[in-house]
Coordinates of C-alpha atoms and ligand atoms in Angstrom, one line a residue:
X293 CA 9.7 2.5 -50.1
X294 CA 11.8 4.1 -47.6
X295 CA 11.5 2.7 -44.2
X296 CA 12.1 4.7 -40.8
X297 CA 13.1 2.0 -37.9
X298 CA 12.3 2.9 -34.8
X299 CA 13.6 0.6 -31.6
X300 CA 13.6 1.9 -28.1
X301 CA 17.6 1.8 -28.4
X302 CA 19.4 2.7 -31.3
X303 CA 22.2 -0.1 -32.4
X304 CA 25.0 2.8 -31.1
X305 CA 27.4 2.6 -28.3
X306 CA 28.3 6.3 -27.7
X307 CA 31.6 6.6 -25.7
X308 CA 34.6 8.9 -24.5
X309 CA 37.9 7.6 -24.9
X310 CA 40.9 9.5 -24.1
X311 CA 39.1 12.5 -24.1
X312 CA 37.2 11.8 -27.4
X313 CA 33.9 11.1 -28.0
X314 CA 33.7 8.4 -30.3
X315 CA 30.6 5.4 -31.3
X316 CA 30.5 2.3 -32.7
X317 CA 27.9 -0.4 -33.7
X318 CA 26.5 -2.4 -31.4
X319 CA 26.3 -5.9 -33.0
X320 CA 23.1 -8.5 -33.8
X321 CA 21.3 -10.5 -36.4
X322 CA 18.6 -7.7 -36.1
X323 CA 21.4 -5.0 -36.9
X324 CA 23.0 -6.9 -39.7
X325 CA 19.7 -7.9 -41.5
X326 CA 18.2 -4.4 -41.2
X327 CA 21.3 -2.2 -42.1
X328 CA 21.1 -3.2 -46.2
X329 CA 17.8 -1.8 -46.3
X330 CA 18.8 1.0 -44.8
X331 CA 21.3 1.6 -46.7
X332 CA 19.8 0.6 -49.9
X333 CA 16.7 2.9 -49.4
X334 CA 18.3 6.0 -47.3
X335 CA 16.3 5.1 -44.6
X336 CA 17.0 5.8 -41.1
X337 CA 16.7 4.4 -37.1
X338 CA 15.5 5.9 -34.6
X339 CA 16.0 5.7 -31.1
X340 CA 17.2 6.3 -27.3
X341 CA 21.4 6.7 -27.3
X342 CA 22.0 5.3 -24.2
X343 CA 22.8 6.6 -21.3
X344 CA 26.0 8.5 -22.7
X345 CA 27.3 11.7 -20.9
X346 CA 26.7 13.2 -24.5
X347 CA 24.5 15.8 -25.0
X348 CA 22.7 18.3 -27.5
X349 CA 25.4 19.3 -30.1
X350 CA 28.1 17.1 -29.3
X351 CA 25.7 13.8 -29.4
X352 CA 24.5 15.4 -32.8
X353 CA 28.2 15.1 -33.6
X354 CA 29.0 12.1 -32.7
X355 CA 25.7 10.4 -34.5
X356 CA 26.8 12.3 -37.6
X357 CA 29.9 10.6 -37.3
X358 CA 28.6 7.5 -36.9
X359 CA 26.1 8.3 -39.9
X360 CA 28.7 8.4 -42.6
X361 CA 30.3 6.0 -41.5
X362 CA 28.0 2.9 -41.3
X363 CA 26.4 4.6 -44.4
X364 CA 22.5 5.1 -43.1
X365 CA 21.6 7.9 -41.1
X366 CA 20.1 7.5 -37.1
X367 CA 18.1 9.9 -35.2
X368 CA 18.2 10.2 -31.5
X369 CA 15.2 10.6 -28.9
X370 CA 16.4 12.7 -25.7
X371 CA 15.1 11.7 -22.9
X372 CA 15.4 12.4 -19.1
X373 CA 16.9 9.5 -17.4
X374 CA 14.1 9.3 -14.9
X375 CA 11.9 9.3 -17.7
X376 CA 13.7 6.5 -19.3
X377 CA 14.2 4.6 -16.2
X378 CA 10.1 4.5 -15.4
X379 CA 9.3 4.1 -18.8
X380 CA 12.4 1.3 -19.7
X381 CA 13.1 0.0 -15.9
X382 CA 9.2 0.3 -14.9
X383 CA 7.1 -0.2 -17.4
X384 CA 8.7 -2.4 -20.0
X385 CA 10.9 -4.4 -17.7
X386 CA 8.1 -4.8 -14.3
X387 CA 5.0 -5.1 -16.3
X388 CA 5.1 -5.5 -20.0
X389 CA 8.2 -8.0 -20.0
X390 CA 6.8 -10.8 -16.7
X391 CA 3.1 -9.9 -18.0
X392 CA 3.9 -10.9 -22.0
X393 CA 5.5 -14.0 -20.7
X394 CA 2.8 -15.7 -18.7
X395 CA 4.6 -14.4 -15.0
X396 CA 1.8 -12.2 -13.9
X397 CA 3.2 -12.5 -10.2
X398 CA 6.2 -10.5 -10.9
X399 CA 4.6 -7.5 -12.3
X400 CA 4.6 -4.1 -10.4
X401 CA 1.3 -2.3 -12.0
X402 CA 2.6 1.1 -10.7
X403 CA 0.7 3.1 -12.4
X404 CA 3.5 6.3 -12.8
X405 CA 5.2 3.8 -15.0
X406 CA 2.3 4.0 -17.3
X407 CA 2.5 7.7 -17.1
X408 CA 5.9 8.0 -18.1
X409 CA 5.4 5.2 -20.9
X410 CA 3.3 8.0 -22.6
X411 CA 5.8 11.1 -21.8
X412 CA 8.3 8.7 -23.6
X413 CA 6.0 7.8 -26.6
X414 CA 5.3 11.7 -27.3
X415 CA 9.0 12.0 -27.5
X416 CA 9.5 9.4 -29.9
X417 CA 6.5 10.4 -32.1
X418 CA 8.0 13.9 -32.0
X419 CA 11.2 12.9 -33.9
X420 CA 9.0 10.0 -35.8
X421 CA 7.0 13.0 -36.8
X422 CA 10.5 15.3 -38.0
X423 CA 11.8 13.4 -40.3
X424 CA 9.0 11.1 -41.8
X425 CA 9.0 11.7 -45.3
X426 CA 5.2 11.0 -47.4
X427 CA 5.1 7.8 -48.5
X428 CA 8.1 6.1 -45.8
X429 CA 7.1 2.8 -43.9
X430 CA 7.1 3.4 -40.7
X431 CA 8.3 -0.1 -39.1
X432 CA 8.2 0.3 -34.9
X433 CA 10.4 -2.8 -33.3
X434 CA 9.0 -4.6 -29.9
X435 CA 6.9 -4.5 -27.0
X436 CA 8.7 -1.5 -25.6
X437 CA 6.8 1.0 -27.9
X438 CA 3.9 -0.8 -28.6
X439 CA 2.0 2.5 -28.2
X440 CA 3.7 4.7 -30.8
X441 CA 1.1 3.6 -33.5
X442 CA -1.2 5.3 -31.4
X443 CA 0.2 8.3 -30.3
X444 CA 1.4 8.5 -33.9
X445 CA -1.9 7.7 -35.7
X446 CA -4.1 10.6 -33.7
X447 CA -1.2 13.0 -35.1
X448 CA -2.7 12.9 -38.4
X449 CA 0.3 11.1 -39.9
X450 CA -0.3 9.2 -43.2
X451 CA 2.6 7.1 -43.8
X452 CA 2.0 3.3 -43.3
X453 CA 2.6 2.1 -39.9
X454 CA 4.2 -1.7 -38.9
X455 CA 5.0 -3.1 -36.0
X456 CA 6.8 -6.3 -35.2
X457 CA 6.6 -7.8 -31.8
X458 CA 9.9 -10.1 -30.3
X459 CA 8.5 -11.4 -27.7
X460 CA 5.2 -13.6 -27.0
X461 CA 1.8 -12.1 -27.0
X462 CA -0.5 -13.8 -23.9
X463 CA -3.4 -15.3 -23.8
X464 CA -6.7 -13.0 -22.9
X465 CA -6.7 -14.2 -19.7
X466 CA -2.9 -12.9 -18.3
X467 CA -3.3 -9.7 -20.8
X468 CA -6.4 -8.8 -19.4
X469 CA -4.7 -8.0 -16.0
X470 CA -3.1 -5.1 -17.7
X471 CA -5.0 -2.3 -16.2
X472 CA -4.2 -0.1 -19.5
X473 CA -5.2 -3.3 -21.8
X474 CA -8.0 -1.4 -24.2
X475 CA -5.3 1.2 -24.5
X476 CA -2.7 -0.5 -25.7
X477 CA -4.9 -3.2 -28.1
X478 CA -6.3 -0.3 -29.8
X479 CA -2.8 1.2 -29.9
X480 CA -1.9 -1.9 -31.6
X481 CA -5.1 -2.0 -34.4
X482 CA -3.8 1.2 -35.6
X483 CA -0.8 -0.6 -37.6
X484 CA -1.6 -1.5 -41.2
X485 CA 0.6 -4.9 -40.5
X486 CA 1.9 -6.1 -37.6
X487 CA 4.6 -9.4 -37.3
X488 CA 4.2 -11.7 -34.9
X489 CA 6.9 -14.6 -34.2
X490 CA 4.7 -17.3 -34.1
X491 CA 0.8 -18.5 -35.1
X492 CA 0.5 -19.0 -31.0
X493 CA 1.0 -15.4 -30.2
X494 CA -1.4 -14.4 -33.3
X495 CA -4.3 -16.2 -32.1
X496 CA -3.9 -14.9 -28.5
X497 CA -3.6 -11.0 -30.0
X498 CA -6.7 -12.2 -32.2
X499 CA -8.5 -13.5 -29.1
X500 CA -8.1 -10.3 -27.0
X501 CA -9.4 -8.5 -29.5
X502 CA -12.5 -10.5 -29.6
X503 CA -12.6 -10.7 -26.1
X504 CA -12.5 -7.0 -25.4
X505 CA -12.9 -5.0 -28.4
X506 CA -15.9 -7.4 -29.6
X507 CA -17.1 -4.5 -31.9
X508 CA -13.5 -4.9 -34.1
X509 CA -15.1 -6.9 -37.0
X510 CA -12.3 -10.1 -37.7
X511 CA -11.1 -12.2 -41.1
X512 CA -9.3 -15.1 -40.7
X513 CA -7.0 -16.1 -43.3
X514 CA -5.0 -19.5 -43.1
X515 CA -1.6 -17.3 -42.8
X516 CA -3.5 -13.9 -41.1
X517 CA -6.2 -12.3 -39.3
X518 CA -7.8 -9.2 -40.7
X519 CA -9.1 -6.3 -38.3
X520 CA -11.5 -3.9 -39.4
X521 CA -11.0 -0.7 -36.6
X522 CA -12.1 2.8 -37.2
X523 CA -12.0 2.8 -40.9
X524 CA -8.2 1.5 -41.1
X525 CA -7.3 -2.3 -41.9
X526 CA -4.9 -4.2 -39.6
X527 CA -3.6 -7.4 -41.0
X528 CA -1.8 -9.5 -38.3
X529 CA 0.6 -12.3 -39.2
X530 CA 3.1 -14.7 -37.7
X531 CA 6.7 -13.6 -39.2
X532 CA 9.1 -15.9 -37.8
X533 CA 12.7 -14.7 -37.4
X534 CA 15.8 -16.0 -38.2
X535 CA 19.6 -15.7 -38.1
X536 CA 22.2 -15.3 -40.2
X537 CA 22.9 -18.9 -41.0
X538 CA 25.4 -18.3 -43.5
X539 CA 27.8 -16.0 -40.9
X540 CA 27.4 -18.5 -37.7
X541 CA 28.1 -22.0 -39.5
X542 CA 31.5 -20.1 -41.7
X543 CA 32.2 -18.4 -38.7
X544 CA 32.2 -21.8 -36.6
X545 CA 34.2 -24.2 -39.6
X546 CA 37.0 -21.8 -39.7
X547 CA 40.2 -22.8 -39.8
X548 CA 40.7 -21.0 -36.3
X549 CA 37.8 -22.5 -34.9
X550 CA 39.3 -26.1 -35.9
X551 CA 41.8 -25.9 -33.9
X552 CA 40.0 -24.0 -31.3
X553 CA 37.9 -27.4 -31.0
X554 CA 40.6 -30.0 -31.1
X555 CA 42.0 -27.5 -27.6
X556 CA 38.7 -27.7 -26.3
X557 CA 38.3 -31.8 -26.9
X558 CA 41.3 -32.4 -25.6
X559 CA 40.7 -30.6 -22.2
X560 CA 37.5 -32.7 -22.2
X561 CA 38.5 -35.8 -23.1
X562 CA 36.0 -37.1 -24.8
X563 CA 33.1 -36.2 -22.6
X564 CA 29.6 -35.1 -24.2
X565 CA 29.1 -31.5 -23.1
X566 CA 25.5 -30.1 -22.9
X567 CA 25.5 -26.9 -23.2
X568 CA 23.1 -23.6 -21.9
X569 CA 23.8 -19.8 -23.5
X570 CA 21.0 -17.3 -21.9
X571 CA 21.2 -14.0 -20.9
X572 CA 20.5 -13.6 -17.5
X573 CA 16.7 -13.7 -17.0
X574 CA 13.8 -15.9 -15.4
X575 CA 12.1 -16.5 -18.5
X576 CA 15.2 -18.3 -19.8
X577 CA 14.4 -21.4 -17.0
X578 CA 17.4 -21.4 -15.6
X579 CA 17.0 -22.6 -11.8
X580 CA 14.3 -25.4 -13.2
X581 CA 16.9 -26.7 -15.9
X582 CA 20.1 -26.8 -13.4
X583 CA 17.2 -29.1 -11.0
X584 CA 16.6 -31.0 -14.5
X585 CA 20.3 -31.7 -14.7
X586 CA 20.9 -32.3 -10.8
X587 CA 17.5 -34.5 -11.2
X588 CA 19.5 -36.6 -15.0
X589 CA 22.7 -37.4 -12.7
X590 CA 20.9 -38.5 -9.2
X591 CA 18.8 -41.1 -11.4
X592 CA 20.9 -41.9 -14.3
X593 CA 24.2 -42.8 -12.4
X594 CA 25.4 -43.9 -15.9
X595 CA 25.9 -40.3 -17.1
X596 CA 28.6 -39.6 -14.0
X597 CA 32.1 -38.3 -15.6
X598 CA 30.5 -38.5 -19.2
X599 CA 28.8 -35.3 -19.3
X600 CA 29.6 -31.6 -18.3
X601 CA 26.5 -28.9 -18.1
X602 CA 28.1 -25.7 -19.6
X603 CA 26.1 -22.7 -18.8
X604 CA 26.9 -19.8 -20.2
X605 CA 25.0 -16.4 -18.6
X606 CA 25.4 -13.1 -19.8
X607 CA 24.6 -10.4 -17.2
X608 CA 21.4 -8.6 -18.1
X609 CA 19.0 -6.0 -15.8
X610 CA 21.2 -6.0 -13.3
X611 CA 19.7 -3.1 -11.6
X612 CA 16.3 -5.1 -11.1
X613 CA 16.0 -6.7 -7.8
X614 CA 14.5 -10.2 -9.3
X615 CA 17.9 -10.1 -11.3
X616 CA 19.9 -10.0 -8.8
X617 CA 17.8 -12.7 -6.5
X618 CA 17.9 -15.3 -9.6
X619 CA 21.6 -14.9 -10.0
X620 CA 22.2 -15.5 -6.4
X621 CA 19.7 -18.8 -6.9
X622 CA 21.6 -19.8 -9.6
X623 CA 25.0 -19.6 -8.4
X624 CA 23.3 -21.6 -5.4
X625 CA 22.2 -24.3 -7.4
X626 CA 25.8 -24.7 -9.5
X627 CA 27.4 -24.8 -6.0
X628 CA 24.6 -27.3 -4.9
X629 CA 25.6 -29.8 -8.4
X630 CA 29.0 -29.4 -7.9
X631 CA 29.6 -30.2 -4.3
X632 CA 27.2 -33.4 -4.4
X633 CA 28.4 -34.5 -7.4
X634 CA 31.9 -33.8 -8.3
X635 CA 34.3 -36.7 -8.6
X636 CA 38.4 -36.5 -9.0
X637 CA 38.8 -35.1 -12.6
X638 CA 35.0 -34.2 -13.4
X639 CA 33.0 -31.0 -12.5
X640 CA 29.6 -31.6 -13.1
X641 CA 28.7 -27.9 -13.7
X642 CA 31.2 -25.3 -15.3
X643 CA 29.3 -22.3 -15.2
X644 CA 30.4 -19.2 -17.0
X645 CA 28.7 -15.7 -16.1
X646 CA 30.2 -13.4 -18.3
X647 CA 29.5 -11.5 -22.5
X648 CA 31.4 -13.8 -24.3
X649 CA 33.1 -13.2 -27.5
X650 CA 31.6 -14.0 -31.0
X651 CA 34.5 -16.3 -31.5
X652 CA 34.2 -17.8 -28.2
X653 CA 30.5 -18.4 -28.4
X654 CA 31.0 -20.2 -31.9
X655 CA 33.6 -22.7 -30.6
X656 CA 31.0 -23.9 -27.7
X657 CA 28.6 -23.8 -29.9
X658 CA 30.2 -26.2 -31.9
X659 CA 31.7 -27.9 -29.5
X660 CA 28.3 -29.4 -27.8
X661 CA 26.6 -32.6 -27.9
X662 CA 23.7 -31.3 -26.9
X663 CA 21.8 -27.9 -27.1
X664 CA 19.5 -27.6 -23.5
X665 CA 17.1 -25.0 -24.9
X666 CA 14.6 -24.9 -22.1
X667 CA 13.2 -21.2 -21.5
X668 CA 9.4 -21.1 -19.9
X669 CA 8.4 -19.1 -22.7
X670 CA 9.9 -17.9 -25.6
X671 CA 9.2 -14.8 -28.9
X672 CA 11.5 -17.1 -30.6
X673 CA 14.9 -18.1 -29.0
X674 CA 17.8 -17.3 -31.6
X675 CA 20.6 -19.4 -29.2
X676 CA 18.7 -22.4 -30.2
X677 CA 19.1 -21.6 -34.3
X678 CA 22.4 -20.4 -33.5
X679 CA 23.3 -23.8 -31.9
X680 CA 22.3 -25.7 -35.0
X681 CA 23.6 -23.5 -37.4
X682 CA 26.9 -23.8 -35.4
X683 CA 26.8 -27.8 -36.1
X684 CA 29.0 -28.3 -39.0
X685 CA 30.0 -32.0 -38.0
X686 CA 26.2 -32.4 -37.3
X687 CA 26.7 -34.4 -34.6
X688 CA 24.4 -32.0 -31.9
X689 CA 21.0 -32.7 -30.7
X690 CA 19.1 -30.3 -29.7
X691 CA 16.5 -30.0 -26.7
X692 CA 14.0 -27.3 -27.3
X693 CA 11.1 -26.2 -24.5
X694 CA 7.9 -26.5 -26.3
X695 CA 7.3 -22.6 -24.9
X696 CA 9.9 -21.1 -27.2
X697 CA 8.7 -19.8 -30.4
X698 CA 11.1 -21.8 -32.4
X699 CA 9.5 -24.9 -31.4
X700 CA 6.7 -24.1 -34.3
X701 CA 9.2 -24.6 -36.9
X702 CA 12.2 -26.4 -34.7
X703 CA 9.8 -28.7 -32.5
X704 CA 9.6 -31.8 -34.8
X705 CA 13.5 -32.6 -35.0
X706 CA 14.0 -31.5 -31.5
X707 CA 13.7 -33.5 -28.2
X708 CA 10.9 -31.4 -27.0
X709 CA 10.3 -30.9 -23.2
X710 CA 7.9 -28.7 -20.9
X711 CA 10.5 -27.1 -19.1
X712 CA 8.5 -27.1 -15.8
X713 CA 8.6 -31.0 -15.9
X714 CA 12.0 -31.8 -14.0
X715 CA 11.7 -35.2 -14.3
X716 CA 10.6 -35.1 -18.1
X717 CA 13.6 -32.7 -18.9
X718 CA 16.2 -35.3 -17.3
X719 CA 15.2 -38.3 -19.2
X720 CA 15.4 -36.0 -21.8
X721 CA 19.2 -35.1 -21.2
X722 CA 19.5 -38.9 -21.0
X723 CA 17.8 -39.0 -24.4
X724 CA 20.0 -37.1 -25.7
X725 CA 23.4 -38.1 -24.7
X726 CA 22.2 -41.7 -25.4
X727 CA 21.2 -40.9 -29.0
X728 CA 22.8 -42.9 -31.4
X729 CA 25.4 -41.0 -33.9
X730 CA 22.7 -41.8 -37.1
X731 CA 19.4 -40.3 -35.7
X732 CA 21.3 -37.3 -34.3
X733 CA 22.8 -36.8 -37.8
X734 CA 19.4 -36.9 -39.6
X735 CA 17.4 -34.7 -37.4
X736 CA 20.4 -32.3 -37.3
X737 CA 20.0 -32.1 -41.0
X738 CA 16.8 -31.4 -41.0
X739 CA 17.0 -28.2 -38.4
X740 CA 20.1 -27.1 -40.0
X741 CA 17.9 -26.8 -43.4
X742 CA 15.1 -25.0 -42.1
X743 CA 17.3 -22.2 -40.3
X744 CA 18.9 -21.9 -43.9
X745 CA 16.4 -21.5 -45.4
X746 CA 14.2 -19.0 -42.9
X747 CA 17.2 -17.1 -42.1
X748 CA 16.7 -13.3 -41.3
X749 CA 16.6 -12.3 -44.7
X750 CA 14.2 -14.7 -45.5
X751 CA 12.4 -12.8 -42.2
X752 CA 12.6 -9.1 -43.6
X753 CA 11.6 -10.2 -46.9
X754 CA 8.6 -12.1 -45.6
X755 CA 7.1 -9.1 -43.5
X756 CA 8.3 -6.0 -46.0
X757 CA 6.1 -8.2 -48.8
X758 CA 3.2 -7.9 -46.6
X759 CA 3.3 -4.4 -45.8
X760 CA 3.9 -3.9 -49.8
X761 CA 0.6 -5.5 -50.0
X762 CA -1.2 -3.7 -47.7
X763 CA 0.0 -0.6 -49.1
X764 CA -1.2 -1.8 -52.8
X765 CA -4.3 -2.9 -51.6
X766 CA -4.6 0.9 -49.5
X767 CA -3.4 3.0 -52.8
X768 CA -6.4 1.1 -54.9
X769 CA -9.2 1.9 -52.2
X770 CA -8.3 5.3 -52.5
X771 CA -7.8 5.4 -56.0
X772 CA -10.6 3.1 -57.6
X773 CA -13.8 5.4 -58.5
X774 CA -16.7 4.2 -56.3
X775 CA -19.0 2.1 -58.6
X776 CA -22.1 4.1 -59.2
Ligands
ADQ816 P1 16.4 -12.3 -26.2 O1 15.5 -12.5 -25.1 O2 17.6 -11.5 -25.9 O3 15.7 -11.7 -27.5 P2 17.5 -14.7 -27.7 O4 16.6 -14.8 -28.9 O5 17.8 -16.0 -27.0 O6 16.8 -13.8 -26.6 O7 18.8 -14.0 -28.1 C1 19.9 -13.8 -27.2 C2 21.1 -13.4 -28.0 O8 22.2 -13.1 -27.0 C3 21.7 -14.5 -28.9 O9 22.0 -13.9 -30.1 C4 22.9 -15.0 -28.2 O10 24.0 -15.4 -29.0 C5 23.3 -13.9 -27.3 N1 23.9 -14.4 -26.0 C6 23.3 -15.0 -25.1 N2 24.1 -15.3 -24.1 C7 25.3 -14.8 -24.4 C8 26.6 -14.8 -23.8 N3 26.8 -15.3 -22.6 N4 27.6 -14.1 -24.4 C9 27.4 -13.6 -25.6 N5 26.2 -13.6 -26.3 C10 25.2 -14.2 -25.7 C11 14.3 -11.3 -27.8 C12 13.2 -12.3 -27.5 C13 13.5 -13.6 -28.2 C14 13.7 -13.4 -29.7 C15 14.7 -12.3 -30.0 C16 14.7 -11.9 -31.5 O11 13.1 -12.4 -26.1 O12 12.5 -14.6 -27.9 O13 14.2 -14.6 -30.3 O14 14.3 -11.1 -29.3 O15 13.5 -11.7 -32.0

């Protein structure tokens, strides 16, 4: 089966250097998983560019180039910027994004962000619609488009329709504050599968539909739940994804990185470093974990000169005002640690707010004692897989928020904290760098086996079985005589 991929951005950075258009890929464990099957089956990805100065012919151009090159074709969705910025900035970022993650507060319900969230959904259907193929699996990625099942369904179009959601799905009681809710959860029942990252988030999407569509008739399965919607079948499952184990833990015991760590040990001589990776974003708990860590070394004087928090923040949404406000609070906080707590020869805080290179990234990664996992909710959290997988002397331990996806699988060999509990999260940090060397080893080895083994292959098989089972199941209905 061929699949189209659509994703609000395509995995292309379009730029002009020296006078010359030119693109490369952007990277992922999304991208890398995704791009075999592409290439294997001729499939393609659609999506928005980016906000390149291309246009028209010479964008054409330049994906073309890019096409041959990677070896699977992508198809770009032109939109207006203001379009992009109400529908992207607006309506994904100030109501979909806070709303899906339990932080109703933040959301901005302006309702011309839902207009231009359908402008942008007939756009994408449109080139959905040009170059689907009878027969191609039509797999639509995240919350952002959430609505193209929809749009694309009352088109007419036959192909099989799946939809995989990152992030978490709430609980009736925050989804029902979205003023466009019946829209978008009968949007949803017209996929034939649809992936969810955990069994949470698929009992909440199965409990709005009870709640609000009561007429949907339901099946519940031990590993899915079965809608019945206007003549179509919806089957709903938790599909949780993985990383490319394999790349991160060679990556991270190279030869290069060896070294790399006996630098790094020697400039910390012999400390324990706990380390944070997040992109910049309020989910991620940042403010409440730095007050965990301030809280760990006002009550555990024992952990003074023996640990170093290293958070690690990539800039993201900068152009959103709560953004900019929670880096300010965060920089506020590190400057708080530090000038309370620093001694001669120890920084309590070393706070990095910066993209950091692959390379770079593995080598902390390795380097850490401890993993501090602690966002207020979670679809999955990939830097905690990518910690573990990271661990080649398996030393690490890791402490997971019990509001991150991965705690469903990752929860039992983790010291698991609510990350609103300050107090709870510092005795965990003392946990932690108190563990002795043999029960770290043996729960490492544990969560090291299970991100093997549900890496994101492991993922894309999983939910491509499904929908080849859905789509057996459909071609029988349609094919077995109706018994007389
Ligand atoms: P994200 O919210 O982006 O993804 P996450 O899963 O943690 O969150 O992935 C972040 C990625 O960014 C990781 O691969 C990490 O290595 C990288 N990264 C973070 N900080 C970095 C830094 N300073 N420099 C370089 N790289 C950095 C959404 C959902 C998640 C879900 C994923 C995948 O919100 O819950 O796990 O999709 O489904």
């Amino acid at each position: 089966m061929r699949t189209l991929f659509v994703s609000n951005r395509l995995p292309v950075i379009v730029e002009k250097k020296a006078g010359v258009w030119t693109s490369h890929t952007s990277s992922g464990g999304l991208v890398t998983a995704l791009v075999p099957l592409l290439k294997r089956g001729g499939g393609m990805w659609i999506g928005w560019p980016g906000p390149s100065e291309a246009q028209g012919a010479e964008l054409e151009g330049v994906l073309e180039q890019f096409s041959e090159q990677q070896g699977y074709r992508v198809a770009a969705v032109p939109l207006s910027t203001q379009d992009y910025q109400r529908f992207y900035q607006g309506y994904c970022n100030e109501i979909l994004w806070p709303l899906f993650h339990d932080l109703q507060s933040l959301c901005n319900f302006n309702p011309d962000y839902w207009t231009s969230a359908q402008k942008v959904e007939q756009a994408f259907a449109d080139v959905v619609e040009a170059h689907a193929q009878p027969g191609d699996l039509i797999w639509v990625q995240d919350y952002q488009l959430m609505g193209l099942g929809r749009v694309l369904a009352s088109r007419g179009l036959q192909n099989p329709l799946a939809f995989f959601l990152h992030i978490p799905f709430p609980p009736p009681d925050i989804f029902m504050k979205l003023p466009w809710r019946l829209d978008v959860l009968r949007g949803l029942l017209q996929y034939e599968v649809i992936g969810f990252q955990t069994r949470r988030d698929l009992a909440n999407f199965a409990d709005c539909v009870h709640k609000l569509l009561p007429e949907v008739e339901r099946r519940r399965n031990p590993e899915e739940v079965r809608f019945e919607y206007e003549g179509r079948t919806c089957a709903a499952g938790a599909f949780p994804i993985g990383i490319d184990f394999e790349e991160f833990a060679e990556g991270a015991a190279s030869p290069e990185q060896d070294a790399r760590l006996e630098e790094l040990k020697a400039i910390y001589m012999g400390r324990q470093i706990i380390l944070g990776v997040d992109r910049l974003d309020y989910t991620k708990g940042l403010p409440y974990r730095l007050r965990a860590f301030a809280r760990a070394l006002e009550k555990y004087p024992e952990l003074h000169g023996r640990v170093t928090l290293l958070q690690v923040v990539v800039p993201s949404r900068e152009a959103v005002p709560q953004y900019q406000k929670l880096k300010a609070e965060v920089e506020q906080l590190v400057a708080q640690i530090n000038g309370r707590f620093t001694q001669p020869g120890w920084v309590p805080v070393h706070h990095l707010f910066r993209h950091v290179e692959r390379t770079e990234l593995l080598a902390w990664y390795r380097l850490a004692d401890v993993g501090l996992v602690t966002p207020l909710k979670d679809g999955m959290n990939l830097v905690c897989k990518e910690y573990c997988a990271c661990q080649v002397e398996g030393n690490g331990v890791l402490v997971l928020s019990e509001f991150a996806g991965a705690s469903e699988q990752l929860g039992k060999w983790a010291v698991e904290v609510n990350p609103y509990d300050i107090d709870g999260v510092a005795a965990a940090i003392r946990e932690a760098v108190l563990m002795p060397p043999e029960t770290r080893r043996i729960a490492m080895e544990r969560l090291r086996a299970n991100i093997r083994e549900e890496n994101v292959y492991w993922w894309l098989e999983q939910f491509l079985a499904e929908c080849r089972v859905i789509q057996e199941e459909r071609t029988e209905r349609f094919t077995t005589p109706l018994a007389r």
